[in-house]
GROMACS .gro file of C-alpha atoms in nm:
model
  292
    1MET     CA    1   0.238  -2.568   1.775
    2ALA     CA    2   0.095  -2.220   1.821
    3GLU     CA    3  -0.165  -2.098   1.579
    4SER     CA    4  -0.273  -1.757   1.459
    5HIS     CA    5  -0.597  -1.651   1.624
    6TRP     CA    6  -0.641  -1.359   1.383
    7HIS     CA    7  -0.964  -1.505   1.248
    8ARG     CA    8  -1.088  -1.552   1.602
    9TRP     CA    9  -1.003  -1.193   1.697
   10GLN     CA   10  -1.247  -1.079   1.432
   11LEU     CA   11  -1.429  -1.378   1.288
   12THR     CA   12  -1.581  -1.564   1.580
   13ALA     CA   13  -1.903  -1.410   1.710
   14PRO     CA   14  -1.841  -1.472   2.084
   15LEU     CA   15  -1.512  -1.282   2.056
   16ALA     CA   16  -1.642  -1.003   1.833
   17ALA     CA   17  -1.593  -0.751   2.113
   18LEU     CA   18  -1.218  -0.795   2.069
   19SER     CA   19  -1.241  -0.628   1.728
   20ARG     CA   20  -1.223  -0.276   1.870
   21PRO     CA   21  -0.998  -0.072   1.642
   22VAL     CA   22  -0.659   0.063   1.739
   23ARG     CA   23  -0.628   0.430   1.656
   24ALA     CA   24  -0.382   0.513   1.381
   25ALA     CA   25  -0.200   0.843   1.349
   26ALA     CA   26  -0.272   0.863   0.979
   27GLY     CA   27  -0.432   0.664   0.700
   28PRO     CA   28  -0.719   0.659   0.451
   29ALA     CA   29  -1.054   0.768   0.583
   30ALA     CA   30  -1.261   0.464   0.679
   31PRO     CA   31  -1.529   0.382   0.932
   32VAL     CA   32  -1.465   0.204   1.257
   33VAL     CA   33  -1.517  -0.172   1.262
   34PRO     CA   34  -1.849  -0.261   1.430
   35THR     CA   35  -1.814  -0.387   1.785
   36GLY     CA   36  -2.027  -0.510   2.072
   37PRO     CA   37  -2.370  -0.673   2.033
   38ALA     CA   38  -2.422  -0.546   1.677
   39ALA     CA   39  -2.097  -0.696   1.558
   40ALA     CA   40  -2.158  -1.018   1.747
   41ALA     CA   41  -2.500  -1.055   1.583
   42GLY     CA   42  -2.442  -0.936   1.284
   43GLY     CA   43  -0.447  -1.585  -0.826
   44HIS     CA   44  -0.305  -1.432  -1.087
   45VAL     CA   45  -0.357  -1.289  -1.427
   46PRO     CA   46  -0.151  -1.119  -1.683
   47VAL     CA   47  -0.239  -0.864  -1.420
   48ALA     CA   48  -0.382  -1.066  -1.132
   49GLY     CA   49  -0.284  -1.322  -0.876
   50THR     CA   50  -0.262  -1.692  -0.837
   51VAL     CA   51   0.021  -1.923  -0.748
   52GLY     CA   52   0.099  -2.262  -0.902
   53PRO     CA   53  -0.160  -2.543  -0.923
   54SER     CA   54  -0.108  -2.541  -0.553
   55ALA     CA   55   0.137  -2.311  -0.388
   56ALA     CA   56   0.140  -2.548  -0.099
   57SER     CA   57   0.256  -2.834  -0.316
   58GLY     CA   58   0.442  -2.653  -0.592
   59GLY     CA   59   0.385  -2.722  -0.959
   60THR     CA   60   0.338  -2.514  -1.269
   61GLU     CA   61   0.131  -2.207  -1.332
   62SER     CA   62  -0.091  -2.082  -1.607
   63PRO     CA   63  -0.054  -1.863  -1.802
   64ALA     CA   64   0.303  -1.813  -1.685
   65GLY     CA   65   0.393  -2.178  -1.719
   66THR     CA   66   0.667  -2.164  -1.460
   67SER     CA   67   0.679  -2.279  -1.101
   68ARG     CA   68   0.675  -2.012  -0.836
   69PRO     CA   69   1.002  -1.892  -0.683
   70ARG     CA   70   1.113  -2.057  -0.362
   71ALA     CA   71   1.164  -1.853  -0.048
   72ALA     CA   72   1.375  -1.948   0.248
   73ALA     CA   73   1.176  -2.161   0.490
   74ALA     CA   74   0.999  -1.947   0.748
   75GLU     CA   75   0.687  -2.091   0.904
   76GLY     CA   76   0.404  -1.859   0.992
   77LEU     CA   77   0.133  -1.914   1.251
   78PRO     CA   78  -0.137  -2.147   1.115
   79VAL     CA   79  -0.485  -2.005   1.061
   80LEU     CA   80  -0.766  -2.249   1.138
   81LEU     CA   81  -1.133  -2.239   1.046
   82GLY     CA   82  -1.295  -2.490   1.273
   83ASP     CA   83  -1.076  -2.798   1.235
   84ALA     CA   84  -0.933  -2.703   0.894
   85ARG     CA   85  -0.628  -2.506   0.787
   86ALA     CA   86  -0.746  -2.196   0.596
   87ARG     CA   87  -0.575  -2.273   0.264
   88GLN     CA   88  -0.667  -2.185  -0.091
   89VAL     CA   89  -0.833  -2.481  -0.257
   90ASP     CA   90  -0.624  -2.479  -0.577
   91GLY     CA   91  -0.372  -2.277  -0.774
   92SER     CA   92  -0.622  -2.027  -0.910
   93THR     CA   93  -0.804  -1.939  -0.587
   94CYS     CA   94  -0.557  -1.738  -0.381
   95GLY     CA   95  -0.759  -1.425  -0.456
   96SER     CA   96  -1.082  -1.607  -0.379
   97ALA     CA   97  -0.949  -1.732  -0.044
   98VAL     CA   98  -0.838  -1.381   0.045
   99LEU     CA   99  -1.178  -1.232  -0.043
  100VAL     CA  100  -1.360  -1.496   0.165
  101MET     CA  101  -1.141  -1.425   0.468
  102LEU     CA  102  -1.177  -1.050   0.413
  103ALA     CA  103  -1.557  -1.077   0.408
  104ALA     CA  104  -1.565  -1.312   0.708
  105THR     CA  105  -1.358  -1.069   0.914
  106GLY     CA  106  -1.646  -0.820   0.894
  107ASP     CA  107  -1.940  -1.062   0.876
  108PRO     CA  108  -1.999  -1.283   1.183
  109ALA     CA  109  -2.267  -1.480   0.993
  110LEU     CA  110  -2.019  -1.587   0.728
  111ALA     CA  111  -1.754  -1.657   0.992
  112GLN     CA  112  -1.998  -1.875   1.187
  113TRP     CA  113  -2.093  -2.072   0.876
  114LEU     CA  114  -1.729  -2.130   0.778
  115GLU     CA  115  -1.638  -2.255   1.124
  116THR     CA  116  -1.952  -2.446   1.224
  117GLY     CA  117  -2.171  -2.490   0.916
  118ARG     CA  118  -2.458  -2.302   1.083
  119LEU     CA  119  -2.610  -1.981   0.951
  120PRO     CA  120  -2.784  -1.741   1.189
  121ALA     CA  121  -3.114  -1.582   1.093
  122GLY     CA  122  -3.079  -1.300   0.844
  123PRO     CA  123  -2.954  -1.242   0.492
  124ARG     CA  124  -2.745  -1.520   0.340
  125PRO     CA  125  -2.384  -1.406   0.284
  126PRO     CA  126  -2.305  -1.405  -0.090
  127GLU     CA  127  -2.001  -1.626  -0.030
  128VAL     CA  128  -2.224  -1.912   0.094
  129PRO     CA  129  -2.349  -2.138  -0.188
  130ALA     CA  130  -2.723  -2.186  -0.222
  131GLN     CA  131  -2.688  -2.562  -0.202
  132ASP     CA  132  -2.585  -2.748   0.113
  133VAL     CA  133  -2.214  -2.820   0.148
  134ARG     CA  134  -2.131  -3.164   0.280
  135GLY     CA  135  -1.826  -3.217   0.494
  136GLY     CA  136  -1.641  -3.000   0.740
  137ALA     CA  137  -1.486  -2.655   0.756
  138GLY     CA  138  -1.234  -2.736   0.482
  139GLU     CA  139  -1.511  -2.822   0.237
  140ARG     CA  140  -1.707  -2.510   0.331
  141PHE     CA  141  -1.404  -2.287   0.281
  142ALA     CA  142  -1.340  -2.451  -0.057
  143ALA     CA  143  -1.705  -2.402  -0.161
  144ALA     CA  144  -1.695  -2.036  -0.058
  145GLN     CA  145  -1.377  -1.987  -0.261
  146ARG     CA  146  -1.545  -2.133  -0.571
  147GLN     CA  147  -1.848  -1.913  -0.512
  148VAL     CA  148  -1.630  -1.601  -0.497
  149LYS     CA  149  -1.423  -1.707  -0.796
  150ALA     CA  150  -1.739  -1.737  -1.005
  151ALA     CA  151  -1.841  -1.385  -0.898
  152THR     CA  152  -1.503  -1.227  -0.975
  153GLY     CA  153  -1.494  -1.400  -1.314
  154ARG     CA  154  -1.820  -1.242  -1.432
  155ARG     CA  155  -1.809  -0.926  -1.643
  156ALA     CA  156  -1.433  -0.896  -1.602
  157LEU     CA  157  -1.365  -0.783  -1.958
  158GLY     CA  158  -1.666  -0.565  -2.024
  159PRO     CA  159  -1.949  -0.815  -2.069
  160LEU     CA  160  -1.706  -1.104  -2.109
  161PRO     CA  161  -1.596  -1.344  -1.833
  162TRP     CA  162  -1.242  -1.384  -1.704
  163PRO     CA  163  -1.068  -1.716  -1.788
  164ALA     CA  164  -1.100  -1.936  -1.481
  165SER     CA  165  -0.739  -2.058  -1.505
  166LEU     CA  166  -0.607  -1.703  -1.466
  167GLY     CA  167  -0.723  -1.645  -1.111
  168THR     CA  168  -0.865  -1.315  -0.989
  169PRO     CA  169  -0.804  -0.981  -1.164
  170PRO     CA  170  -0.755  -0.689  -0.924
  171TRP     CA  171  -1.039  -0.482  -1.069
  172THR     CA  172  -1.303  -0.751  -1.007
  173ALA     CA  173  -1.148  -0.832  -0.669
  174ALA     CA  174  -1.201  -0.466  -0.575
  175ARG     CA  175  -1.556  -0.485  -0.711
  176GLU     CA  176  -1.646  -0.794  -0.507
  177ALA     CA  177  -1.446  -0.720  -0.189
  178ARG     CA  178  -1.689  -0.689   0.100
  179PHE     CA  179  -1.628  -0.522   0.436
  180PRO     CA  180  -1.862  -0.299   0.642
  181GLY     CA  181  -1.854   0.070   0.559
  182VAL     CA  182  -1.585   0.060   0.290
  183ARG     CA  183  -1.526  -0.023  -0.071
  184TYR     CA  184  -1.190  -0.094  -0.231
  185ARG     CA  185  -0.984   0.069  -0.503
  186VAL     CA  186  -0.684  -0.075  -0.687
  187ARG     CA  187  -0.357   0.108  -0.616
  188PRO     CA  188  -0.055  -0.013  -0.819
  189VAL     CA  189   0.272  -0.021  -0.626
  190SER     CA  190   0.638  -0.028  -0.725
  191ASP     CA  191   0.823  -0.137  -0.412
  192SER     CA  192   1.135   0.050  -0.524
  193SER     CA  193   0.952   0.383  -0.568
  194PRO     CA  194   0.958   0.664  -0.310
  195GLU     CA  195   0.580   0.636  -0.261
  196ALA     CA  196   0.583   0.264  -0.177
  197ALA     CA  197   0.645   0.327   0.193
  198ASP     CA  198   0.351   0.569   0.201
  199VAL     CA  199   0.118   0.319   0.033
  200LEU     CA  200   0.218   0.040   0.272
  201GLY     CA  201   0.174   0.289   0.555
  202LEU     CA  202  -0.187   0.331   0.443
  203VAL     CA  203  -0.225  -0.047   0.453
  204GLU     CA  204  -0.088  -0.055   0.807
  205ALA     CA  205  -0.316   0.230   0.916
  206ALA     CA  206  -0.622   0.053   0.772
  207ASN     CA  207  -0.526  -0.267   0.954
  208ARG     CA  208  -0.499  -0.077   1.282
  209ARG     CA  209  -0.855   0.039   1.232
  210GLY     CA  210  -0.957  -0.325   1.192
  211ILE     CA  211  -0.984  -0.326   0.811
  212PRO     CA  212  -0.811  -0.605   0.613
  213VAL     CA  213  -0.636  -0.511   0.287
  214PRO     CA  214  -0.577  -0.747  -0.010
  215VAL     CA  215  -0.225  -0.725  -0.151
  216TYR     CA  216  -0.116  -0.846  -0.496
  217VAL     CA  217   0.241  -0.970  -0.531
  218GLY     CA  218   0.467  -1.102  -0.804
  219GLY     CA  219   0.817  -1.118  -0.940
  220ASP     CA  220   1.017  -0.914  -1.190
  221VAL     CA  221   1.171  -0.948  -1.534
  222ARG     CA  222   1.470  -1.136  -1.395
  223GLY     CA  223   1.237  -1.434  -1.376
  224GLY     CA  224   1.101  -1.369  -1.726
  225LEU     CA  225   0.823  -1.146  -1.850
  226SER     CA  226   0.565  -1.382  -1.705
  227HIS     CA  227   0.694  -1.300  -1.355
  228ALA     CA  228   0.679  -0.924  -1.402
  229VAL     CA  229   0.303  -0.907  -1.335
  230PRO     CA  230   0.089  -0.972  -1.027
  231ARG     CA  231   0.090  -1.346  -0.961
  232HIS     CA  232  -0.048  -1.409  -0.613
  233VAL     CA  233  -0.276  -1.247  -0.354
  234VAL     CA  234  -0.223  -1.221   0.022
  235LEU     CA  235  -0.417  -1.034   0.291
  236ALA     CA  236  -0.281  -0.778   0.537
  237VAL     CA  237  -0.497  -0.841   0.844
  238PRO     CA  238  -0.569  -0.648   1.166
  239PRO     CA  239  -0.319  -0.705   1.448
  240PRO     CA  240  -0.432  -0.839   1.786
  241PRO     CA  241  -0.603  -0.571   1.995
  242GLY     CA  242  -0.340  -0.371   2.180
  243ALA     CA  243  -0.054  -0.568   2.025
  244ALA     CA  244   0.017  -0.369   1.710
  245LEU     CA  245   0.388  -0.320   1.643
  246PRO     CA  246   0.457   0.007   1.459
  247GLY     CA  247   0.596  -0.050   1.112
  248THR     CA  248   0.480  -0.411   1.082
  249LEU     CA  249   0.206  -0.598   0.897
  250GLN     CA  250   0.031  -0.925   0.977
  251VAL     CA  251   0.006  -1.103   0.640
  252TYR     CA  252  -0.226  -1.398   0.576
  253GLU     CA  253  -0.073  -1.615   0.302
  254PRO     CA  254  -0.345  -1.847   0.163
  255ALA     CA  255  -0.119  -2.105  -0.002
  256GLU     CA  256   0.007  -2.230   0.334
  257GLY     CA  257  -0.283  -2.096   0.541
  258SER     CA  258  -0.060  -1.899   0.777
  259VAL     CA  259  -0.007  -1.549   0.909
  260HIS     CA  260   0.341  -1.393   0.903
  261THR     CA  261   0.453  -1.085   1.093
  262VAL     CA  262   0.648  -0.872   0.844
  263PRO     CA  263   0.826  -0.538   0.895
  264VAL     CA  264   0.708  -0.297   0.627
  265SER     CA  265   1.074  -0.222   0.554
  266ASP     CA  266   1.118  -0.585   0.446
  267LEU     CA  267   0.870  -0.528   0.164
  268LEU     CA  268   1.050  -0.227   0.015
  269GLY     CA  269   1.306  -0.260  -0.263
  270ARG     CA  270   1.320  -0.639  -0.237
  271THR     CA  271   1.551  -0.853  -0.449
  272GLY     CA  272   1.453  -1.200  -0.326
  273PRO     CA  273   1.138  -1.401  -0.249
  274HIS     CA  274   0.958  -1.373   0.082
  275PRO     CA  275   0.750  -1.650   0.247
  276ALA     CA  276   0.476  -1.405   0.346
  277LEU     CA  277   0.435  -1.325  -0.025
  278GLY     CA  278   0.390  -1.691  -0.115
  279GLY     CA  279   0.747  -1.715  -0.237
  280TRP     CA  280   0.722  -1.409  -0.462
  281THR     CA  281   0.939  -1.101  -0.436
  282HIS     CA  282   0.747  -0.779  -0.484
  283VAL     CA  283   0.429  -0.607  -0.376
  284THR     CA  284   0.268  -0.500  -0.705
  285ALA     CA  285  -0.074  -0.359  -0.606
  286VAL     CA  286  -0.297  -0.314  -0.303
  287LEU     CA  287  -0.673  -0.277  -0.274
  288LEU     CA  288  -0.704   0.026  -0.048
  289PRO     CA  289  -1.029   0.083   0.145
  290VAL     CA  290  -1.219   0.408   0.095
  291PRO     CA  291  -1.549   0.515   0.257
  292ALA     CA  292  -1.846   0.344   0.095
   0.00000   0.00000   0.00000
C-alpha cells in the first residue's frame, strides 16, 4: 500500500532540500521555510480537541461522554515515523500528536530523533523527554506526545493546570506550537459563515509556503451540546513540492495516522462527518501562523 511521504518531504534531514516553499498568491505574512544545508542541519475540551479513548478503536469520550460520529470509510495515505504509524497515543492526545508533527516539520533534530532515536549535536528539542525512551519510533512518538501534553496543560486557566482528560485547549496549543519564524493565533471558524472560505484560504496559503496549520474540529448541536464544541485536532500540512492542487488541503488525521487530500469546498457548510476530520463534521477553529 502507498504511504504518505509528507513527513519525509519536510521531516527527514537528507531530504530537507525538498522543503522549498511554493509561492502563494495571497495569505498571512510568514517567513519562508528554511532550506538547504541550514535546514538539513538544523483532543478536546469544552473548547478543545480530543477524540474518544482512541479514535482508532472507538469508545467513549470525556467530558462529552459520547462516542465520536462515524464517517464513511475513506482510507488516507499512512504516515510513518521510522517503522511506526504516526498515531496519537490515546484519546486525549490528538492535539499533542499534531503539535509534535508540527514541530518536527520545522526541526530536523526532532524529526531525526523520532525516526531513528538519535539526536544531533545542539539544543535538545523540548518535545524530547529528558530521560531515555526505550523501544522504537512508536514509543518515541508516544513519549513526545506526553511531553507536549504536559506542557499544554500547564498554566491553562491562569495559574491553574488543564484537566488531563480534556485534551489540549486551543489557547495553550497556540502558545506551545513551534515552527521557525512564526507563532500561532487562534482563529474561530464557522464553516457556514461567508468568511470561512477566506480563513481556509489562509490555511492553504500557509501550507503552500511550507507552514503546517493545526485545525480544531467538532460537531454541532444535532449531536447534543457536547458535540457543539471543538472535539478533535488535525493538521493541514504542506503539499509535495510542485504538486499543490489549488483549492485543496493535505490533512494529517492523528487518530488513524494518515493524510487525506481534501478540497476546501468539502469543508464548507458540512452536514455530515468527514474522515479527514476524524469522523467529525465541522472545522471550528484554526491556529493561523503570524510572523514571530
